[in-house]
Tab-separated table of C-alpha atoms and ligand atoms in Angstrom:
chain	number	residue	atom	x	y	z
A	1	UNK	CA	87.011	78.298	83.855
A	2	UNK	CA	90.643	78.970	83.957
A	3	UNK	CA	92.863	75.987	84.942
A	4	UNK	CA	96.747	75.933	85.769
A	5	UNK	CA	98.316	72.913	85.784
A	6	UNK	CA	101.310	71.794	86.893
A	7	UNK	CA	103.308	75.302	86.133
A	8	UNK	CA	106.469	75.736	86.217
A	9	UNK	CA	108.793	78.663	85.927
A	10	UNK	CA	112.127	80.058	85.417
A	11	UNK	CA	113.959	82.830	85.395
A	12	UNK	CA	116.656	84.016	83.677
A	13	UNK	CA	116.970	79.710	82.502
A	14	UNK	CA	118.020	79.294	86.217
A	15	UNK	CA	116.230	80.446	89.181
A	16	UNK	CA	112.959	78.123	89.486
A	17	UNK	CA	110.263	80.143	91.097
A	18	UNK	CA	106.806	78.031	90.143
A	19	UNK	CA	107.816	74.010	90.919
A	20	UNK	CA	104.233	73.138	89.238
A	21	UNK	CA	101.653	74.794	90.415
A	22	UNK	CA	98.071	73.781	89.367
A	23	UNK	CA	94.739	75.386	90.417
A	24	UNK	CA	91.200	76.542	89.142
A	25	UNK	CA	89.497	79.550	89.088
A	26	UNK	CA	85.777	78.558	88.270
A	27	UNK	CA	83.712	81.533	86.768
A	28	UNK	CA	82.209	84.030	89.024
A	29	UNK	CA	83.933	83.228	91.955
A	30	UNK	CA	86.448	85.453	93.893
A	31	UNK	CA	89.605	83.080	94.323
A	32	UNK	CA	91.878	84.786	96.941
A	33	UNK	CA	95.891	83.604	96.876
A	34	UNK	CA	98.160	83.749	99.796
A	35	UNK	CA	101.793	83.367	100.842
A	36	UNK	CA	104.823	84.853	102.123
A	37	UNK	CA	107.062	87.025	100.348
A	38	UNK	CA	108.562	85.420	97.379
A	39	UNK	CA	106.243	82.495	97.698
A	40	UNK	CA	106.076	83.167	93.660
A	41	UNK	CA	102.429	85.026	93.522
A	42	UNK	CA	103.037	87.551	91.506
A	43	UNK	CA	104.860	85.579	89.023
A	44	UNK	CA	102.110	83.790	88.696
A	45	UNK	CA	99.900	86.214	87.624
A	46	UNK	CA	102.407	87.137	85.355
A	47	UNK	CA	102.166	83.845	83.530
A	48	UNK	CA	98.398	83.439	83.548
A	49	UNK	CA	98.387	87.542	81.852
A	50	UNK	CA	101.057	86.498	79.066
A	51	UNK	CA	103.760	88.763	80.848
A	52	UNK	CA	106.661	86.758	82.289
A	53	UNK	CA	108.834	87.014	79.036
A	54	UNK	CA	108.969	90.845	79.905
A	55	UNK	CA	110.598	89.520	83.288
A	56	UNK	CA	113.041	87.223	81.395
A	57	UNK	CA	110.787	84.278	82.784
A	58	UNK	CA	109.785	81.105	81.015
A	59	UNK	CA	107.034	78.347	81.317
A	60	UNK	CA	109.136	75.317	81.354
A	61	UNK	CA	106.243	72.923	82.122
A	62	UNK	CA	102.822	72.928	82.124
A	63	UNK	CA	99.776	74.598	80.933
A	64	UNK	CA	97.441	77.504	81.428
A	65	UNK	CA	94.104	76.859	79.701
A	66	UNK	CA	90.975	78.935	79.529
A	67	UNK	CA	87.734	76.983	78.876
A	68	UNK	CA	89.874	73.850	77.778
A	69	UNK	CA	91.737	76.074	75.805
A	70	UNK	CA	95.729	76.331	75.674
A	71	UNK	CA	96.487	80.017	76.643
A	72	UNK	CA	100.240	79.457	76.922
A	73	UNK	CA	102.778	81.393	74.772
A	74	UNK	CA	100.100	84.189	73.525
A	75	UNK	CA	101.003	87.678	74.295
A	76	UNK	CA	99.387	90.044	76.912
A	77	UNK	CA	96.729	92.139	74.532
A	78	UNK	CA	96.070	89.086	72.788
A	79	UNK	CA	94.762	87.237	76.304
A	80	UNK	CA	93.188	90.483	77.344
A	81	UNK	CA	91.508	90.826	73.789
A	82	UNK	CA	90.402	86.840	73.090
A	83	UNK	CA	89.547	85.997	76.791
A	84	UNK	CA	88.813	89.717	78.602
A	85	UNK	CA	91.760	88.865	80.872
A	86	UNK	CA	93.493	91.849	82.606
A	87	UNK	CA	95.985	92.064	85.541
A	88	UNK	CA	96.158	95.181	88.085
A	89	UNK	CA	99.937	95.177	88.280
A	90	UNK	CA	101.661	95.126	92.152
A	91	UNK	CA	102.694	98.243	91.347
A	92	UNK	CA	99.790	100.249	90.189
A	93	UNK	CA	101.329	101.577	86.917
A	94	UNK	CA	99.287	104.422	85.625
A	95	UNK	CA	100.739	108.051	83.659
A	96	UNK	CA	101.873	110.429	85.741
A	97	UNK	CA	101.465	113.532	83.410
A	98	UNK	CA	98.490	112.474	82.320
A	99	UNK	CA	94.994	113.580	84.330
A	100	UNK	CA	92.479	110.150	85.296
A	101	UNK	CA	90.465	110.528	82.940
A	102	UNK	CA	93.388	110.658	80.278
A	103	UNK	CA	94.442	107.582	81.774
A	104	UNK	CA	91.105	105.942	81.479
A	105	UNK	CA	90.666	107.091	78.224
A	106	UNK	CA	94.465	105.325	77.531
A	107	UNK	CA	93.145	102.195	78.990
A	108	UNK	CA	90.310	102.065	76.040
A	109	UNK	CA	93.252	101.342	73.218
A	110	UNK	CA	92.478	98.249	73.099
A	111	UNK	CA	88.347	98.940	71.942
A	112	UNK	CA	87.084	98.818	68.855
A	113	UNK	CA	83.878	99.945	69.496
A	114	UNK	CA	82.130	104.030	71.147
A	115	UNK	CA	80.859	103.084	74.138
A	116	UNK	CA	84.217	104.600	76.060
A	117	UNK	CA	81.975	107.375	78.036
A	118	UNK	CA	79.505	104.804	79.238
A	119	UNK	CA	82.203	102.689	80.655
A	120	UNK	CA	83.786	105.474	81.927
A	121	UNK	CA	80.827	106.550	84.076
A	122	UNK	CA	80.616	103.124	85.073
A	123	UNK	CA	84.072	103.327	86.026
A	124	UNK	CA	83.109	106.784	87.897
A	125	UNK	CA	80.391	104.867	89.684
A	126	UNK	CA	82.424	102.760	91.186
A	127	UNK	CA	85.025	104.944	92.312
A	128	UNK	CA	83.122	108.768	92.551
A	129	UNK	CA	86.048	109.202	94.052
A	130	UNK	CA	88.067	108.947	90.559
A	131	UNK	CA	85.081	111.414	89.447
A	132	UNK	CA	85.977	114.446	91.643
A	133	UNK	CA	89.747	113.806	90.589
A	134	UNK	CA	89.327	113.333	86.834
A	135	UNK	CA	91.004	115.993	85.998
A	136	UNK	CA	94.112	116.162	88.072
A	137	UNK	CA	97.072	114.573	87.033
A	138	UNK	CA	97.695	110.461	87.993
A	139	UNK	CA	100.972	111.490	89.589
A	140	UNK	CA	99.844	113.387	92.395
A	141	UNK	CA	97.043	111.178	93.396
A	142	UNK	CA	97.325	109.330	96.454
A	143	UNK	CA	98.425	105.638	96.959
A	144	UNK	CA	94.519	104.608	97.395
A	145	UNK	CA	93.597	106.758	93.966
A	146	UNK	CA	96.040	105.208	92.325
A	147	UNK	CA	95.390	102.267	92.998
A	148	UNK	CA	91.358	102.834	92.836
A	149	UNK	CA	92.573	104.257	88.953
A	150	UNK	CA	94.398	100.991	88.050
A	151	UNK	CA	91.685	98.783	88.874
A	152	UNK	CA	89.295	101.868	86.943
A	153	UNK	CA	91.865	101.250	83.875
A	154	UNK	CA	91.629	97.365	83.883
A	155	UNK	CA	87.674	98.022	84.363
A	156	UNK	CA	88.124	100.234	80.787
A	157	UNK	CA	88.985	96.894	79.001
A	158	UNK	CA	85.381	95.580	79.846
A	159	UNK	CA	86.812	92.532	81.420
A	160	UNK	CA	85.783	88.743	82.368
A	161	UNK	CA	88.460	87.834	84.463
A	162	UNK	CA	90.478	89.885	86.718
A	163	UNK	CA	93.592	89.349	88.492
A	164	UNK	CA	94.657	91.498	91.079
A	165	UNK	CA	98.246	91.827	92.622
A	166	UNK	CA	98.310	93.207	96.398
A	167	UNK	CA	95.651	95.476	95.771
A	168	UNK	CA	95.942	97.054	99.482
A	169	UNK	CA	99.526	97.262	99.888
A	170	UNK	CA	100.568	100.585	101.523
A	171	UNK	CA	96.634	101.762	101.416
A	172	UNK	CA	95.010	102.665	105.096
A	173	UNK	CA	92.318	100.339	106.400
A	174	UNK	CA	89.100	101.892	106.063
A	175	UNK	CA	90.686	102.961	102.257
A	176	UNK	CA	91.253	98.703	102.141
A	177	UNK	CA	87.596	98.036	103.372
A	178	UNK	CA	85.932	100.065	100.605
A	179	UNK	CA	88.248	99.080	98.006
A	180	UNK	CA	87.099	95.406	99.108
A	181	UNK	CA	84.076	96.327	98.944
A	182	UNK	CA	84.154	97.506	95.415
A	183	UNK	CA	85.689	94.251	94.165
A	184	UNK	CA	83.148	92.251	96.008
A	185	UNK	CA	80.643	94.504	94.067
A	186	UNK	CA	82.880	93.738	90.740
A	187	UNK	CA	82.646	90.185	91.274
A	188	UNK	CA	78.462	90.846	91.360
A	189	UNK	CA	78.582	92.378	88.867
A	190	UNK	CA	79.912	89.419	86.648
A	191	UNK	CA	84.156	89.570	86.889
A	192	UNK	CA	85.452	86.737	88.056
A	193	UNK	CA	88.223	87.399	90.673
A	194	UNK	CA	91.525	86.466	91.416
A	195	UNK	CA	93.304	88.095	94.274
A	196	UNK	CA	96.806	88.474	95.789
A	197	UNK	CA	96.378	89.449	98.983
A	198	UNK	CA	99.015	89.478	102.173
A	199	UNK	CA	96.175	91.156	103.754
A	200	UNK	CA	94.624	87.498	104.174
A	201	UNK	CA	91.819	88.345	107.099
A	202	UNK	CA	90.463	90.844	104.651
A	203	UNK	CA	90.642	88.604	101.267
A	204	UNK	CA	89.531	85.742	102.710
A	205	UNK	CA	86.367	87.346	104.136
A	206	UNK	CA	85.362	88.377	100.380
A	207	UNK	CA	86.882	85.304	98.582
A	208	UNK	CA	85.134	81.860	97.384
A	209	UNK	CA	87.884	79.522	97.737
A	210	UNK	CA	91.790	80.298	98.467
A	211	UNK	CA	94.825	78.715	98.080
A	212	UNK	CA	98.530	79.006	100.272
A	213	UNK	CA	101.212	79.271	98.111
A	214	UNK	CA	104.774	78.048	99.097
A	215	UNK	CA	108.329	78.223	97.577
A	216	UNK	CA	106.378	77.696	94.421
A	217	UNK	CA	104.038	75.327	95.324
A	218	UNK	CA	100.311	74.891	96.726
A	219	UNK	CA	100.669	73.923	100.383
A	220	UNK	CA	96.751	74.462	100.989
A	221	UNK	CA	93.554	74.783	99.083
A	222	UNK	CA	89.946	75.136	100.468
A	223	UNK	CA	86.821	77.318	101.212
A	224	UNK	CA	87.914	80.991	101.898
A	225	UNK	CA	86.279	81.577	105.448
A	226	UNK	CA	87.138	78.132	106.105
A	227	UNK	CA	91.431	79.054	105.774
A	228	UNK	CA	90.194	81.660	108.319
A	229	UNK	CA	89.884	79.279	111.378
A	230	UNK	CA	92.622	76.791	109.661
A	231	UNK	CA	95.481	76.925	112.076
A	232	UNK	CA	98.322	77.017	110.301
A	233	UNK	CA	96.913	80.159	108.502
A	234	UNK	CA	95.968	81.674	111.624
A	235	UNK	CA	99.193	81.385	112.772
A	236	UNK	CA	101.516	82.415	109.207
A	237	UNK	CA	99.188	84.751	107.433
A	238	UNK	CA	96.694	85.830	110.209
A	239	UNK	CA	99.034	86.679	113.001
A	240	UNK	CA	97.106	84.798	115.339
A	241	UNK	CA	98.409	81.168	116.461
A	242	UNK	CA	99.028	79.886	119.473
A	243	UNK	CA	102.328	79.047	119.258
A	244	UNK	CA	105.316	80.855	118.429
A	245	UNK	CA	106.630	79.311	115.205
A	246	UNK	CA	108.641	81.848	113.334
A	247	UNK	CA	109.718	80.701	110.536
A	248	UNK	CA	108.126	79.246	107.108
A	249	UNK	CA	110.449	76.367	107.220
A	250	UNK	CA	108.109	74.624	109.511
A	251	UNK	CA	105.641	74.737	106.836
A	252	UNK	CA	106.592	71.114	106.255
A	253	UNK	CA	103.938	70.955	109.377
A	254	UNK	CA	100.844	72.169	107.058
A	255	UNK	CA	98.444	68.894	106.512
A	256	UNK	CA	99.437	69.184	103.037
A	257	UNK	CA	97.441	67.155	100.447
A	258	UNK	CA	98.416	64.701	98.625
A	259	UNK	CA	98.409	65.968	94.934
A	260	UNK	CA	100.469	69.586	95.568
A	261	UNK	CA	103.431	66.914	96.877
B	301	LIG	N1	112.522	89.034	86.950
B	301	LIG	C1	113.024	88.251	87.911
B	301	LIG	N2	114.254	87.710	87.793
B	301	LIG	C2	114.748	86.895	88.737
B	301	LIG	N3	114.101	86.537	89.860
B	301	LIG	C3	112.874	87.045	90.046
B	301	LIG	C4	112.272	87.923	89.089
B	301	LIG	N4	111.051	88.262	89.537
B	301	LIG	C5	110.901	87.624	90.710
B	301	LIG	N5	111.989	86.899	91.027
B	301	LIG	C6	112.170	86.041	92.205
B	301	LIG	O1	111.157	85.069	92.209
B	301	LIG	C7	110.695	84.811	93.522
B	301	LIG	C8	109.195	84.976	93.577
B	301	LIG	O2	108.888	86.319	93.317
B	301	LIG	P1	107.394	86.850	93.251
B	301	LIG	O3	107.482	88.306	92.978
B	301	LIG	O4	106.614	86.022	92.308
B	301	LIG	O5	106.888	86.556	94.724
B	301	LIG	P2	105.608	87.098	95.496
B	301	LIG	O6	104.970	85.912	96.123
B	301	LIG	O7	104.788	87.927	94.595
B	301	LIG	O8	106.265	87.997	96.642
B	301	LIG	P3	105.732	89.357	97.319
B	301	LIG	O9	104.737	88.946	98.348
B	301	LIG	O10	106.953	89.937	97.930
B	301	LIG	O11	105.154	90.220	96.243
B	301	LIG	C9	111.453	85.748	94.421
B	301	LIG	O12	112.501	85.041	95.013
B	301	LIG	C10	111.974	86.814	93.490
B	301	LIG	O13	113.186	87.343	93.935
B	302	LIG	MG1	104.209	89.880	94.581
């Protein structure tokens, strides 16, 4: 289990972006994580995968522990090494002169051991997609590739956790259904799941358990397809309320619980 509690965040020493945050992520499940823009999601991620110092960010409080265990302060590899952590960056970073299956075989650095053409048919079986392509280069691939060759790339690290940032941003629908369809089948298959979504209908359909994030802070926690029919989501994240509330600042109207105060 991975466990967050009470984070907070800075950056650049000033700007507080995480006003102590804490949540689970039980093994196995899919954990899906809302919010508005600049609700602090991604910087999240950033903490739990050892990153925000490359962002000029500090943990100023609180703790990020992996079975019990203090993960705080240790670098990105040496999460992704000790604990099989890996984060699909927002922006789907992969090598642009170099063809998908370069970049998969990239992704590998961090094995010691052969079994890199196994995994990378695995990778292939998951996306045949990635298959057909593996020998064009990254940077003409489309949004949906890319993005299908990130997630192949984290998949080369033969993770236990993953956490995924906005995996559907820009991508068309029926490109976002099968992609959520291959992270359901990830999450089968054994990798626990954390996602980013804004595209809440569709991540709370596949998710376990989700939480609302914000300004920083949890506003709401609960069972995924529960959130669905929860009004206040309906209404912010779903597009669907019956009421005309524009603004977050009203969010002082979620039923918040007693421990995110
Ligand atoms: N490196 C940085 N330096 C200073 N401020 C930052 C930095 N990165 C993010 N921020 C600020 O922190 C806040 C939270 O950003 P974050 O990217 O975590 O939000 P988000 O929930 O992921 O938003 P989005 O949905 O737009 O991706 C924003 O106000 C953003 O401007
Ligand atoms: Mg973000």
């Amino acid at each position: 289990m991975l466990s967050i509690e009470n984070l907070r965040v800075v950056y650049h020493d000033v700007i507080s972006v995480l006003n102590g945050i804490s949540l689970e992520i039980k093994d196995g499940e899919i954990l899906v994580i809302i919010g508005a823009n600049g609700a602090g999601k991604t910087t999240l991620l950033r903490a739990v995968a050892g990153m925000i110092d490359f962002y000029d960010g500090d943990i100023i409080e609180g703790d990020i522990k992996i079975q019990g265990v203090s993960i705080k302060g240790l670098d990105s590899t040496d999460i992704m090494k000790r604990y099989g952590l890996t984060y699909v960056m927002e922006d789907r970073p992969v090598f642009d002169y170099l063809t998908i299956e370069e970049n998969l075989k990239a992704a590998s650095y961090s094995r010691w051991d052969k079994h890199v053409k196994t995994d990378m048919e695995t990778v292939f079986e998951y996306f045949p997609t990635l298959k057909l392509l593996k020998n064009r280069r990254a940077g003409y691939a489309s949004g949906g590739e890319q993005q299908m060759l990130a997630i192949g790339m984290a998949l080369m690290t033969k993770p236990k956790i993953m956490l995924l940032d906005e995996p559907s941003l820009g991508l068309a629908p029926l490109i976002t259904e099968e992609l959520f369809r291959i992270i359901q089948k990830l999450n089968e298959s054994g990798i626990t799941i954390v996602l980013v979504e804004q595209n809440a209908h569709a991540a709370l359909n596949i998710g376990n358990r989700a939480y609302v994030v914000e300004l920083g802070r949890i506003v709401l926690d609960g069972q995924a397809k529960e959130l669905i029919h929860n009004e206040d989501v309906r209404e912010f994240y779903l597009g669907a309320g019956e009421t005309k509330r524009k603004s977050y600042k009203d969010a002082k109207r979620y039923k918040r619980r007693k421990r995110w105060l």
